[in-house]
Amino acid sequence: MSKQLRTLLLACLTAVAISSGALAAPSKGGVIDVATIGEPPTLDPMASSADLVGTISQHIFETLYTFDGQWGLVPLLAQSMPTISPDGKTYLIALRHGVKFHDGSEMTARDVVASLERWMRIANRGRQTASVVADLSAPDDFSLKIVLKQPFAPLIALLALNNSAAVILPARLTTQDPLSEFIGTGPYRLQAHVPDQYIQLARFDGYASRSGEPNGYGGARRQYLDEIRFVPVPDANTRVEGAVSGQFAYVDSLPVQSLARIQQGKSEAVILKPFGWPVFMMNLRQGEMANLTLRRAVQAALAPQDMLMAAFGTTDFFTVDGAMYPPGFVWHTTAGTEVYKPMGDTAKASALLKQAGYDGKPIRILTSRQYEFHYKMAQVAQAYLEAAGFKVQLDVVEWATLTQNRADPAKWDIFITHSPFLPEPSLTGMLSDDSPGWWSSETKHAAVNAFNRESDPQKRIALWAGVQQAIYNEVPSFKVGDFNSLIAQSPKLKAVVPSPWPYFWNAYLEK
C-alpha cells in the first residue's frame, strides 16, 4: 500500500473522543464487560465475515499480517514482510520462532500450511484467494512459500483481515468444520462461552508479543486486563441504558440519536467518522433479484436521502454519497454514480418493473433490529419499493440468524448489512464470487481481475473505477451512503484506540 493511501486513510478514518483525559501509567489487572450487538453466529473467524465475529475472535486468533495505525500492512505471526519474486508470483514468508498456541504447542510452518489450506477451503475470502494459488508449501519449519498462477496484488491484505480470516490454528484442528476447539496464538484464550450470556476471555500467559510499541493492530500486544467478557445485548435501548448507567466498560454500535443521553451519563461518547457504508445486498443466485432489470428497478426506487435521515436523524452522522469510497480516499471515483439519485426515481423504477414483467411476488428483505439503523432503512426502503409497484416482505431476525440465513439463497432476496471503508478494495465481500449475493459475471471478472493483477498503485486507482462502474451496471448491491458510528466507554478504561473492530489488548483500567 502506498504512503499516500496510508496517509489518506488515516485522515479519513479518524476517531473523535467527545471527552477525554490524560492517560495514567498502565496498570495490570481487572475485568471488563464489553456490550456487543448480540450473540455471534460462531467463534470461527474463517467461517464468517461478520464484524462481530472478527471483533471477538481477533483476541483469540492471529493472522500472518495485520494493519498498523495508518492502515499499512505489517507482520504479525510472520517475521517480516514477504520476499516477492520479480514476476510477482512467488512469495516467501519467514515465520516467527517461539510462538505458542493456547495448548502449549509451538507454531510451525506445518500449522500455517494446514491453516491456509482450511481457509482456502471454507472462507469466502479464502476461496477468492484459492483461485489464484498454484502451490502452498513449507520449505522448512519456519518458512512458507506461496506460488501464484498470476500476480495478485491484494494477497497480503487478504491474509491480514480479521473476518473471513486466515487465522493460524494448530494443524490438528484444521480438519474440523465446524471448529469445536478454539485454540489460537492470541493474547487472550477462550475461558468460557455461555451462549446469549457472555464469552469470557482470559489472559494467555504464554503469549509471545511482538517487540516495539503498539501501532494500530500491529506492534506490541500487551495484556494488562485479566479478563475480557463480551456480553450480547441485542436491544439497542438496553445498550444505551447500560452505557448511561456505567454497567459496561465499552458499548458498541449505539443509536446515534442517543448521543446527548450518553454525554449526560457515566460513560464517554466516542464517534468514528466516517465509519463506513450501509449496503443492501442482492441475491443474484435465485429469486426475483436474479433478474438484472428488477435489480435496476430497486436501484431506481430507493431514496438514500430519506433512508439515511430515518436511520441517523441528522446530517452530522451521515453523508448522501454513492461512491464506494468518499472524497479524500485515494480510491474515490464517481464512475457509475450518475444512476444514484438521493430521492430515487419512482417513475423509472415502475417502468423497469413493467419491462421486467414483474408478477407481484414479494421481495423478501432480511434485516435485524440489533443494528437499529438497518431496520429503519428497511422500513423506508419498503415504502419506496411499494410506491414503485413492488410487494415487499420484511423478515426481521436476530443478527446471528441473519448471518446464517444469508448463506441460503432460498431464504432472501435482499439483506442489509454495512462495512467499514477497507484499506484494500478487494477485501470488499461482494468481490468474492462466494460471498452471499453470489455476484459472478464476465463483466465483474474482467474488471476485478485487471485490478487484482496490477501491482502499480497509480494504475490500480484507475482500474478501481472500472470495478465501481461494473457494480453500478450489474447492481449486486445498493450502497446507501456514508455514516458515522457511536460507541461509549468507561472513563476508567484507557488506551482503547477507536477502530472498526475494537480490540482490548494494550487497554487497561485506571486504578
Coordinates of C-alpha atoms in Angstrom, one line a residue:
M1 CA 0.0 0.0 0.0
S2 CA 1.3 3.4 -0.9
K3 CA 2.4 6.0 1.6
Q4 CA -0.3 8.3 0.1
L5 CA -3.0 5.8 0.6
R6 CA -2.0 5.2 4.3
T7 CA -2.0 8.9 4.9
L8 CA -5.4 9.5 3.4
L9 CA -6.9 6.5 5.2
L10 CA -5.5 7.8 8.5
A11 CA -7.0 11.2 7.8
C12 CA -10.4 9.8 6.8
L13 CA -10.8 7.1 9.5
T14 CA -10.4 9.4 12.4
A15 CA -11.9 8.9 15.9
V16 CA -13.1 11.9 17.8
A17 CA -13.4 11.4 21.5
I18 CA -16.1 13.6 23.0
S19 CA -14.5 13.6 26.4
S20 CA -11.0 12.5 27.3
G21 CA -8.4 12.9 29.9
A22 CA -4.7 12.4 30.4
L23 CA -3.6 8.8 30.4
A24 CA -2.3 7.4 33.7
A25 CA 0.6 4.8 33.8
P26 CA -0.8 1.4 32.7
S27 CA -1.7 -0.9 35.5
K28 CA -2.2 -4.7 35.3
G29 CA -5.4 -6.5 36.3
G30 CA -9.1 -6.1 36.2
V31 CA -12.0 -7.4 34.2
I32 CA -14.1 -5.5 31.6
D33 CA -17.5 -6.2 30.2
V34 CA -18.0 -5.3 26.6
A35 CA -21.6 -4.9 25.3
T36 CA -22.0 -6.2 21.8
I37 CA -25.0 -6.2 19.4
G38 CA -25.7 -9.9 20.1
E39 CA -24.5 -13.4 20.2
P40 CA -22.0 -14.2 17.4
P41 CA -23.0 -16.9 14.9
T42 CA -19.7 -18.6 15.5
L43 CA -16.3 -18.0 17.0
D44 CA -14.6 -19.5 14.0
P45 CA -13.2 -16.4 12.1
M46 CA -12.7 -18.4 8.9
A47 CA -16.4 -19.4 8.8
S48 CA -17.9 -15.9 9.0
S49 CA -17.4 -12.4 7.6
A50 CA -19.5 -10.8 10.4
D51 CA -17.7 -7.9 12.1
L52 CA -18.9 -9.2 15.4
V53 CA -17.0 -12.5 14.9
G54 CA -13.9 -10.7 13.9
T55 CA -14.0 -8.3 16.8
I56 CA -14.2 -11.1 19.4
S57 CA -12.0 -13.7 17.7
Q58 CA -9.1 -11.4 17.0
H59 CA -8.2 -11.6 20.7
I60 CA -8.0 -15.4 20.4
F61 CA -6.6 -16.0 16.9
E62 CA -3.9 -14.2 14.9
T63 CA -3.0 -13.9 11.2
L64 CA 0.3 -13.7 9.4
Y65 CA -0.1 -10.0 8.8
T66 CA -2.2 -7.2 10.1
F67 CA -2.7 -3.4 9.8
D68 CA -0.8 -0.6 11.6
G69 CA -2.3 2.7 12.8
Q70 CA -2.1 4.1 9.3
W71 CA -3.7 1.0 7.7
G72 CA -0.3 -0.1 6.3
L73 CA 0.4 -3.8 6.2
V74 CA 2.8 -5.1 8.9
P75 CA 3.8 -8.6 10.0
L76 CA 2.1 -10.3 13.0
L77 CA 2.9 -14.0 13.0
A78 CA 5.2 -13.6 10.0
Q79 CA 8.7 -12.5 11.0
S80 CA 8.8 -9.8 8.3
M81 CA 7.1 -8.7 5.1
P82 CA 7.4 -11.3 2.3
T83 CA 10.1 -11.6 -0.3
I84 CA 8.3 -11.4 -3.7
S85 CA 9.7 -12.7 -7.0
P86 CA 10.2 -10.2 -9.8
D87 CA 7.2 -11.7 -11.7
G88 CA 5.0 -11.2 -8.6
K89 CA 4.1 -14.9 -8.5
T90 CA 6.2 -16.3 -5.7
Y91 CA 6.0 -15.2 -2.0
L92 CA 8.5 -16.4 0.6
I93 CA 7.3 -15.7 4.2
A94 CA 9.6 -16.1 7.2
L95 CA 7.7 -17.1 10.3
R96 CA 8.4 -16.1 13.9
H97 CA 10.1 -18.6 16.3
G98 CA 8.8 -19.3 19.7
V99 CA 5.1 -18.5 19.1
K100 CA 2.9 -20.7 21.3
F101 CA -0.7 -21.9 20.8
H102 CA -3.0 -21.8 23.8
D103 CA -2.5 -25.6 24.2
G104 CA 1.3 -25.0 24.7
S105 CA 2.5 -26.3 21.3
E106 CA 4.8 -24.2 19.2
M107 CA 3.6 -22.8 15.9
T108 CA 5.5 -24.1 12.8
A109 CA 5.1 -23.9 9.1
R110 CA 3.1 -27.2 9.2
D111 CA 0.4 -25.4 11.2
V112 CA 0.5 -22.4 8.8
V113 CA 0.1 -24.5 5.7
A114 CA -2.7 -26.6 7.1
S115 CA -4.5 -23.5 8.3
L116 CA -4.3 -21.7 5.0
E117 CA -5.5 -24.8 3.2
R118 CA -8.5 -24.8 5.5
W119 CA -9.0 -21.1 4.9
M120 CA -9.0 -21.6 1.2
R121 CA -11.5 -24.4 1.6
I122 CA -14.1 -22.8 3.8
A123 CA -13.7 -19.0 4.0
N124 CA -15.3 -16.7 1.4
R125 CA -12.0 -14.7 1.1
G126 CA -10.0 -17.9 1.2
R127 CA -11.8 -19.3 -1.8
Q128 CA -11.3 -16.0 -3.5
T129 CA -7.6 -16.4 -3.0
A130 CA -7.5 -20.1 -3.8
S131 CA -8.5 -19.4 -7.4
V132 CA -5.0 -17.8 -8.0
V133 CA -2.9 -20.1 -5.8
A134 CA -0.9 -22.7 -7.7
D135 CA 1.1 -24.1 -4.7
L136 CA 1.4 -23.7 -1.0
S137 CA 4.4 -25.4 0.8
A138 CA 6.8 -25.2 3.7
P139 CA 10.5 -25.2 2.7
D140 CA 11.4 -25.6 6.4
D141 CA 9.8 -25.4 9.8
F142 CA 9.7 -21.6 9.9
S143 CA 9.1 -20.5 6.3
L144 CA 6.2 -20.5 3.9
K145 CA 6.2 -20.5 0.1
I146 CA 3.1 -19.4 -1.9
V147 CA 3.2 -19.7 -5.7
L148 CA 0.5 -17.9 -7.6
K149 CA -0.9 -18.6 -11.1
Q150 CA -0.8 -14.9 -11.8
P151 CA 0.2 -11.7 -9.9
F152 CA -2.4 -10.9 -7.2
A153 CA -1.9 -7.5 -5.5
P154 CA -4.4 -8.0 -2.6
L155 CA -2.8 -11.2 -1.3
I156 CA -1.2 -9.8 1.8
A157 CA -4.2 -7.7 2.7
L158 CA -6.4 -10.8 2.4
L159 CA -4.0 -12.6 4.7
A160 CA -4.3 -9.7 7.2
L161 CA -8.1 -9.1 7.5
N162 CA -9.7 -10.3 10.7
N163 CA -13.0 -11.6 9.3
S164 CA -13.3 -14.5 6.9
A165 CA -9.8 -14.5 8.3
A166 CA -6.7 -16.5 7.5
V167 CA -6.0 -17.3 11.2
I168 CA -3.4 -19.8 12.2
L169 CA -4.6 -22.9 14.1
P170 CA -2.8 -26.0 15.3
A171 CA -2.6 -28.3 12.4
R172 CA -4.6 -31.0 14.3
L173 CA -7.7 -28.7 14.3
T174 CA -7.7 -27.8 10.7
T175 CA -9.8 -30.8 9.7
Q176 CA -12.6 -29.6 11.9
D177 CA -15.6 -28.0 10.2
P178 CA -17.3 -26.6 12.2
L179 CA -14.5 -25.7 14.6
S180 CA -15.1 -27.2 18.0
E181 CA -11.8 -26.2 19.8
F182 CA -11.0 -22.5 19.8
I183 CA -7.2 -22.5 20.2
G184 CA -5.1 -19.8 18.7
T185 CA -1.9 -17.8 19.4
G186 CA -3.7 -14.6 20.6
P187 CA -3.1 -12.6 23.8
Y188 CA -6.3 -14.0 25.3
R189 CA -7.7 -17.5 25.3
L190 CA -11.3 -18.7 25.5
Q191 CA -12.1 -19.4 29.1
A192 CA -15.9 -19.9 28.8
H193 CA -18.8 -19.4 26.4
V194 CA -22.3 -19.3 27.8
P195 CA -24.5 -18.6 24.7
D196 CA -26.6 -15.5 25.0
Q197 CA -24.9 -14.6 28.3
Y198 CA -21.2 -14.0 27.8
I199 CA -17.9 -15.0 26.1
Q200 CA -15.1 -14.9 28.7
L201 CA -11.6 -14.5 27.6
A202 CA -8.6 -14.8 30.0
R203 CA -5.1 -13.6 29.7
F204 CA -2.8 -16.2 27.9
D205 CA 0.3 -16.2 30.0
G206 CA 2.3 -17.9 27.2
Y207 CA 1.6 -15.2 24.7
A208 CA 4.6 -14.1 22.5
S209 CA 4.1 -10.5 21.8
R210 CA 6.0 -8.7 19.0
S211 CA 8.5 -6.2 20.3
G212 CA 8.4 -2.4 19.9
E213 CA 5.5 -0.1 20.6
P214 CA 1.8 -0.7 19.8
N215 CA 0.8 0.5 16.3
G216 CA -2.8 0.0 15.3
Y217 CA -3.5 -3.7 15.2
G218 CA 0.3 -4.2 14.8
G219 CA 3.2 -3.9 17.1
A220 CA 3.2 -5.0 20.7
R221 CA 0.1 -6.5 22.2
R222 CA 0.3 -6.1 26.0
Q223 CA -2.1 -7.9 28.3
Y224 CA -3.0 -5.6 31.1
L225 CA -6.5 -6.9 31.6
D226 CA -7.0 -10.2 33.4
E227 CA -10.3 -10.9 31.5
I228 CA -12.4 -9.6 28.7
R229 CA -16.1 -10.6 28.8
F230 CA -18.2 -10.0 25.6
V231 CA -21.8 -9.7 26.6
P232 CA -24.5 -9.9 24.0
V233 CA -27.1 -7.1 24.3
P234 CA -29.4 -7.3 21.3
D235 CA -31.7 -4.5 22.2
A236 CA -30.3 -1.1 21.2
N237 CA -32.1 0.7 24.0
T238 CA -30.7 -1.7 26.6
R239 CA -27.2 -1.0 25.3
V240 CA -27.9 2.8 25.7
E241 CA -29.1 2.3 29.3
G242 CA -26.1 0.2 30.1
A243 CA -23.8 2.9 28.7
V244 CA -25.6 5.7 30.6
S245 CA -25.5 3.7 33.9
G246 CA -21.9 2.7 33.5
Q247 CA -22.8 -1.0 33.6
F248 CA -20.3 -1.8 30.8
A249 CA -16.7 -0.7 30.2
Y250 CA -17.4 -0.5 26.5
V251 CA -20.6 -0.4 24.5
D252 CA -20.6 -1.0 20.7
S253 CA -23.0 0.2 18.0
L254 CA -25.2 2.7 19.7
P255 CA -28.1 4.6 18.0
V256 CA -26.7 8.0 17.1
Q257 CA -29.8 9.7 18.4
S258 CA -28.6 8.7 21.9
L259 CA -25.5 10.9 21.8
A260 CA -26.9 13.6 24.2
R261 CA -28.1 11.0 26.6
I262 CA -24.7 9.2 26.6
Q263 CA -23.0 12.5 27.3
Q264 CA -25.1 13.1 30.4
G265 CA -24.4 9.6 31.8
K266 CA -21.4 7.8 33.3
S267 CA -19.7 6.8 30.0
E268 CA -17.8 8.8 27.5
A269 CA -19.1 9.0 23.9
V270 CA -16.8 8.3 21.0
I271 CA -17.6 8.9 17.4
L272 CA -15.9 7.1 14.5
K273 CA -16.0 9.4 11.5
P274 CA -16.6 8.3 8.8
F275 CA -17.1 4.7 9.9
G276 CA -18.4 3.1 6.8
W277 CA -21.3 2.4 4.5
P278 CA -24.7 0.7 4.8
V279 CA -25.5 -1.6 1.9
F280 CA -28.4 -3.6 0.5
M281 CA -27.0 -6.9 -0.9
M282 CA -29.0 -8.6 -3.7
N283 CA -29.4 -12.3 -4.2
L284 CA -28.2 -13.0 -7.7
R285 CA -28.4 -16.8 -7.4
Q286 CA -32.1 -17.3 -7.3
G287 CA -35.4 -15.4 -6.8
E288 CA -36.6 -12.0 -8.0
M289 CA -33.2 -10.3 -7.7
A290 CA -31.6 -12.7 -10.1
N291 CA -33.2 -10.6 -12.8
L292 CA -31.0 -7.6 -13.7
T293 CA -33.9 -5.4 -14.8
L294 CA -35.6 -5.9 -11.4
R295 CA -32.3 -5.1 -9.6
R296 CA -32.1 -1.9 -11.6
A297 CA -35.7 -1.2 -10.6
V298 CA -34.7 -1.5 -6.9
Q299 CA -31.7 0.8 -7.6
A300 CA -34.0 3.4 -9.1
A301 CA -36.7 3.1 -6.5
L302 CA -34.6 3.6 -3.3
A303 CA -34.2 7.0 -1.8
P304 CA -30.9 7.2 0.1
Q305 CA -31.6 10.7 1.5
D306 CA -34.7 9.6 3.3
M307 CA -33.3 6.2 4.3
L308 CA -30.2 7.8 5.9
M309 CA -32.3 10.5 7.6
A310 CA -34.6 7.9 9.2
A311 CA -31.6 5.8 10.3
F312 CA -29.4 8.6 11.7
G313 CA -31.6 11.6 12.3
T314 CA -29.1 14.3 11.4
T315 CA -26.5 15.0 8.7
D316 CA -23.9 15.2 11.5
F317 CA -23.9 11.4 11.2
F318 CA -24.3 10.7 7.5
T319 CA -23.5 11.8 4.0
V320 CA -25.5 11.0 0.9
D321 CA -22.8 9.6 -1.4
G322 CA -22.9 6.8 -4.0
A323 CA -19.2 6.4 -4.5
M324 CA -17.7 3.3 -2.8
Y325 CA -15.1 5.4 -1.1
P326 CA -15.7 9.0 0.0
P327 CA -13.8 12.1 -1.3
G328 CA -10.4 12.2 0.3
F329 CA -9.8 8.5 -0.1
V330 CA -7.3 7.6 -2.8
W331 CA -9.9 5.1 -4.2
H332 CA -12.6 7.7 -4.6
T333 CA -14.2 7.8 -8.0
T334 CA -17.6 8.9 -9.3
A335 CA -17.7 6.2 -12.0
G336 CA -21.2 4.8 -12.5
T337 CA -22.8 7.1 -9.8
E338 CA -25.0 9.0 -12.2
V339 CA -27.7 6.5 -11.5
Y340 CA -27.5 7.1 -7.8
K341 CA -30.4 9.5 -7.0
P342 CA -30.7 10.9 -3.4
M343 CA -34.5 10.9 -3.7
G344 CA -34.9 7.9 -6.0
D345 CA -36.8 7.8 -9.3
T346 CA -40.2 6.1 -8.7
A347 CA -41.3 6.6 -12.3
K348 CA -38.2 4.9 -13.7
A349 CA -38.5 2.1 -11.2
S350 CA -42.1 1.5 -12.2
A351 CA -41.2 1.4 -15.9
L352 CA -38.4 -1.1 -15.2
L353 CA -40.9 -3.3 -13.3
K354 CA -43.2 -3.3 -16.3
Q355 CA -40.3 -4.0 -18.6
A356 CA -39.2 -7.0 -16.5
G357 CA -42.8 -8.4 -16.4
Y358 CA -42.8 -8.4 -12.6
D359 CA -45.5 -10.7 -11.3
G360 CA -46.1 -9.3 -7.8
K361 CA -44.1 -11.9 -5.9
P362 CA -42.9 -10.3 -2.6
I363 CA -39.4 -9.1 -2.3
R364 CA -38.0 -10.5 1.0
I365 CA -35.8 -8.1 2.8
L366 CA -33.8 -9.7 5.6
T367 CA -32.8 -7.3 8.4
S368 CA -32.3 -7.1 12.1
R369 CA -33.1 -4.6 14.9
Q370 CA -29.8 -5.3 16.7
Y371 CA -28.4 -2.7 14.3
E372 CA -31.3 -0.3 14.6
F373 CA -30.2 1.8 11.7
H374 CA -30.5 -1.3 9.4
Y375 CA -34.2 -1.8 10.5
K376 CA -35.1 1.9 10.0
M377 CA -33.6 1.9 6.5
A378 CA -35.5 -1.3 5.7
Q379 CA -38.8 0.4 6.7
V380 CA -38.1 3.4 4.4
A381 CA -37.0 1.1 1.6
Q382 CA -40.2 -0.9 1.9
A383 CA -42.3 2.3 1.4
Y384 CA -40.3 3.4 -1.7
L385 CA -40.3 0.0 -3.2
E386 CA -44.0 -0.4 -2.7
A387 CA -44.6 3.1 -4.2
A388 CA -42.8 1.8 -7.4
G389 CA -45.0 -1.3 -7.6
F390 CA -43.1 -3.9 -5.7
K391 CA -44.6 -6.1 -3.0
V392 CA -42.3 -6.2 0.0
Q393 CA -41.9 -8.6 2.9
L394 CA -39.7 -7.6 5.9
D395 CA -38.1 -10.5 7.6
V396 CA -36.8 -9.2 10.9
V397 CA -34.5 -11.7 12.8
E398 CA -31.6 -11.8 15.3
W399 CA -28.3 -10.8 13.7
A400 CA -26.8 -14.3 14.3
T401 CA -29.8 -15.8 12.4
L402 CA -29.4 -13.3 9.6
T403 CA -25.8 -14.2 9.1
Q404 CA -26.8 -17.9 8.9
N405 CA -29.9 -17.3 6.7
R406 CA -28.0 -15.1 4.2
A407 CA -25.9 -18.2 3.3
D408 CA -29.1 -19.9 2.0
P409 CA -30.2 -18.3 -1.3
A410 CA -33.7 -19.7 -0.8
K411 CA -34.4 -17.5 2.2
W412 CA -34.0 -14.0 1.0
D413 CA -33.9 -11.5 -1.9
I414 CA -32.1 -8.6 -0.2
F415 CA -30.3 -8.4 3.1
I416 CA -29.0 -5.3 4.8
T417 CA -25.5 -5.0 6.3
H418 CA -22.7 -2.5 6.5
S419 CA -18.9 -2.3 6.1
P420 CA -16.2 0.0 7.2
F421 CA -14.1 1.6 4.5
L422 CA -11.5 -1.1 4.0
P423 CA -7.9 -0.2 3.1
E424 CA -7.8 -2.6 0.1
P425 CA -10.9 -2.6 -2.1
S426 CA -10.5 -6.3 -2.9
L427 CA -11.4 -7.1 0.7
T428 CA -14.9 -6.0 0.0
G429 CA -17.1 -9.1 0.4
M430 CA -19.1 -8.9 -2.9
L431 CA -15.9 -9.0 -4.9
S432 CA -15.7 -12.7 -3.9
D433 CA -18.0 -14.9 -6.1
D434 CA -18.8 -17.0 -3.0
S435 CA -19.9 -14.1 -0.8
P436 CA -23.7 -14.1 -0.1
G437 CA -25.3 -12.5 -3.1
W438 CA -23.1 -14.6 -5.4
W439 CA -22.2 -11.9 -7.9
S440 CA -20.4 -13.7 -10.7
S441 CA -20.2 -12.4 -14.3
E442 CA -17.8 -11.9 -17.2
T443 CA -18.0 -8.2 -16.7
K444 CA -17.1 -8.5 -13.0
H445 CA -14.3 -10.9 -13.6
A446 CA -12.7 -8.7 -16.3
A447 CA -12.8 -5.6 -14.1
V448 CA -11.7 -7.3 -10.8
N449 CA -9.0 -9.5 -12.4
A450 CA -7.4 -6.5 -14.1
F451 CA -7.5 -4.6 -10.8
N452 CA -6.0 -7.5 -8.8
R453 CA -3.3 -8.4 -11.3
E454 CA -1.9 -4.8 -11.3
S455 CA 0.8 -4.0 -8.8
D456 CA 1.4 -0.4 -9.7
P457 CA -0.6 1.7 -7.1
Q458 CA -1.4 4.5 -9.6
K459 CA -2.7 2.1 -12.2
R460 CA -4.7 0.3 -9.6
I461 CA -6.5 3.5 -8.7
A462 CA -7.6 3.9 -12.3
L463 CA -8.7 0.3 -12.6
W464 CA -10.8 0.5 -9.4
A465 CA -13.0 3.0 -11.3
G466 CA -13.8 0.1 -13.7
V467 CA -14.8 -2.1 -10.8
Q468 CA -17.1 0.5 -9.4
Q469 CA -18.7 1.0 -12.9
A470 CA -19.3 -2.8 -13.0
I471 CA -21.0 -2.6 -9.6
Y472 CA -23.4 0.1 -10.8
N473 CA -24.0 -1.6 -14.2
E474 CA -24.9 -5.0 -12.7
V475 CA -26.3 -3.9 -9.3
P476 CA -25.1 -6.7 -7.0
S477 CA -25.7 -4.3 -4.2
F478 CA -27.0 -0.8 -3.4
K479 CA -24.7 1.5 -1.4
V480 CA -26.9 3.8 0.7
G481 CA -24.3 6.4 1.8
D482 CA -21.7 7.0 4.4
F483 CA -22.2 7.0 8.1
N484 CA -20.5 7.7 11.4
S485 CA -20.7 5.3 14.3
L486 CA -21.3 6.0 18.0
I487 CA -19.8 4.0 20.9
A488 CA -19.4 4.5 24.6
Q489 CA -16.7 3.6 27.1
S490 CA -16.0 3.9 30.8
P491 CA -13.7 6.9 31.7
K492 CA -11.7 4.3 33.7
L493 CA -10.9 2.3 30.6
K494 CA -7.8 3.7 28.9
A495 CA -5.7 3.2 25.8
V496 CA -8.6 1.8 23.6
V497 CA -7.9 3.0 20.1
P498 CA -11.3 3.6 18.4
S499 CA -11.5 1.4 15.3
P500 CA -14.0 -0.5 13.2
W501 CA -13.1 -3.8 15.1
P502 CA -12.4 -2.7 18.6
Y503 CA -9.6 -4.5 20.4
F504 CA -8.6 -4.6 24.1
W505 CA -5.1 -5.7 24.2
N506 CA -3.0 -2.7 25.4
A507 CA -6.1 -1.4 27.2
Y508 CA -6.1 -1.1 31.0
L509 CA -8.3 0.1 33.8
E510 CA -7.2 3.2 35.7
K511 CA -6.8 2.5 39.4

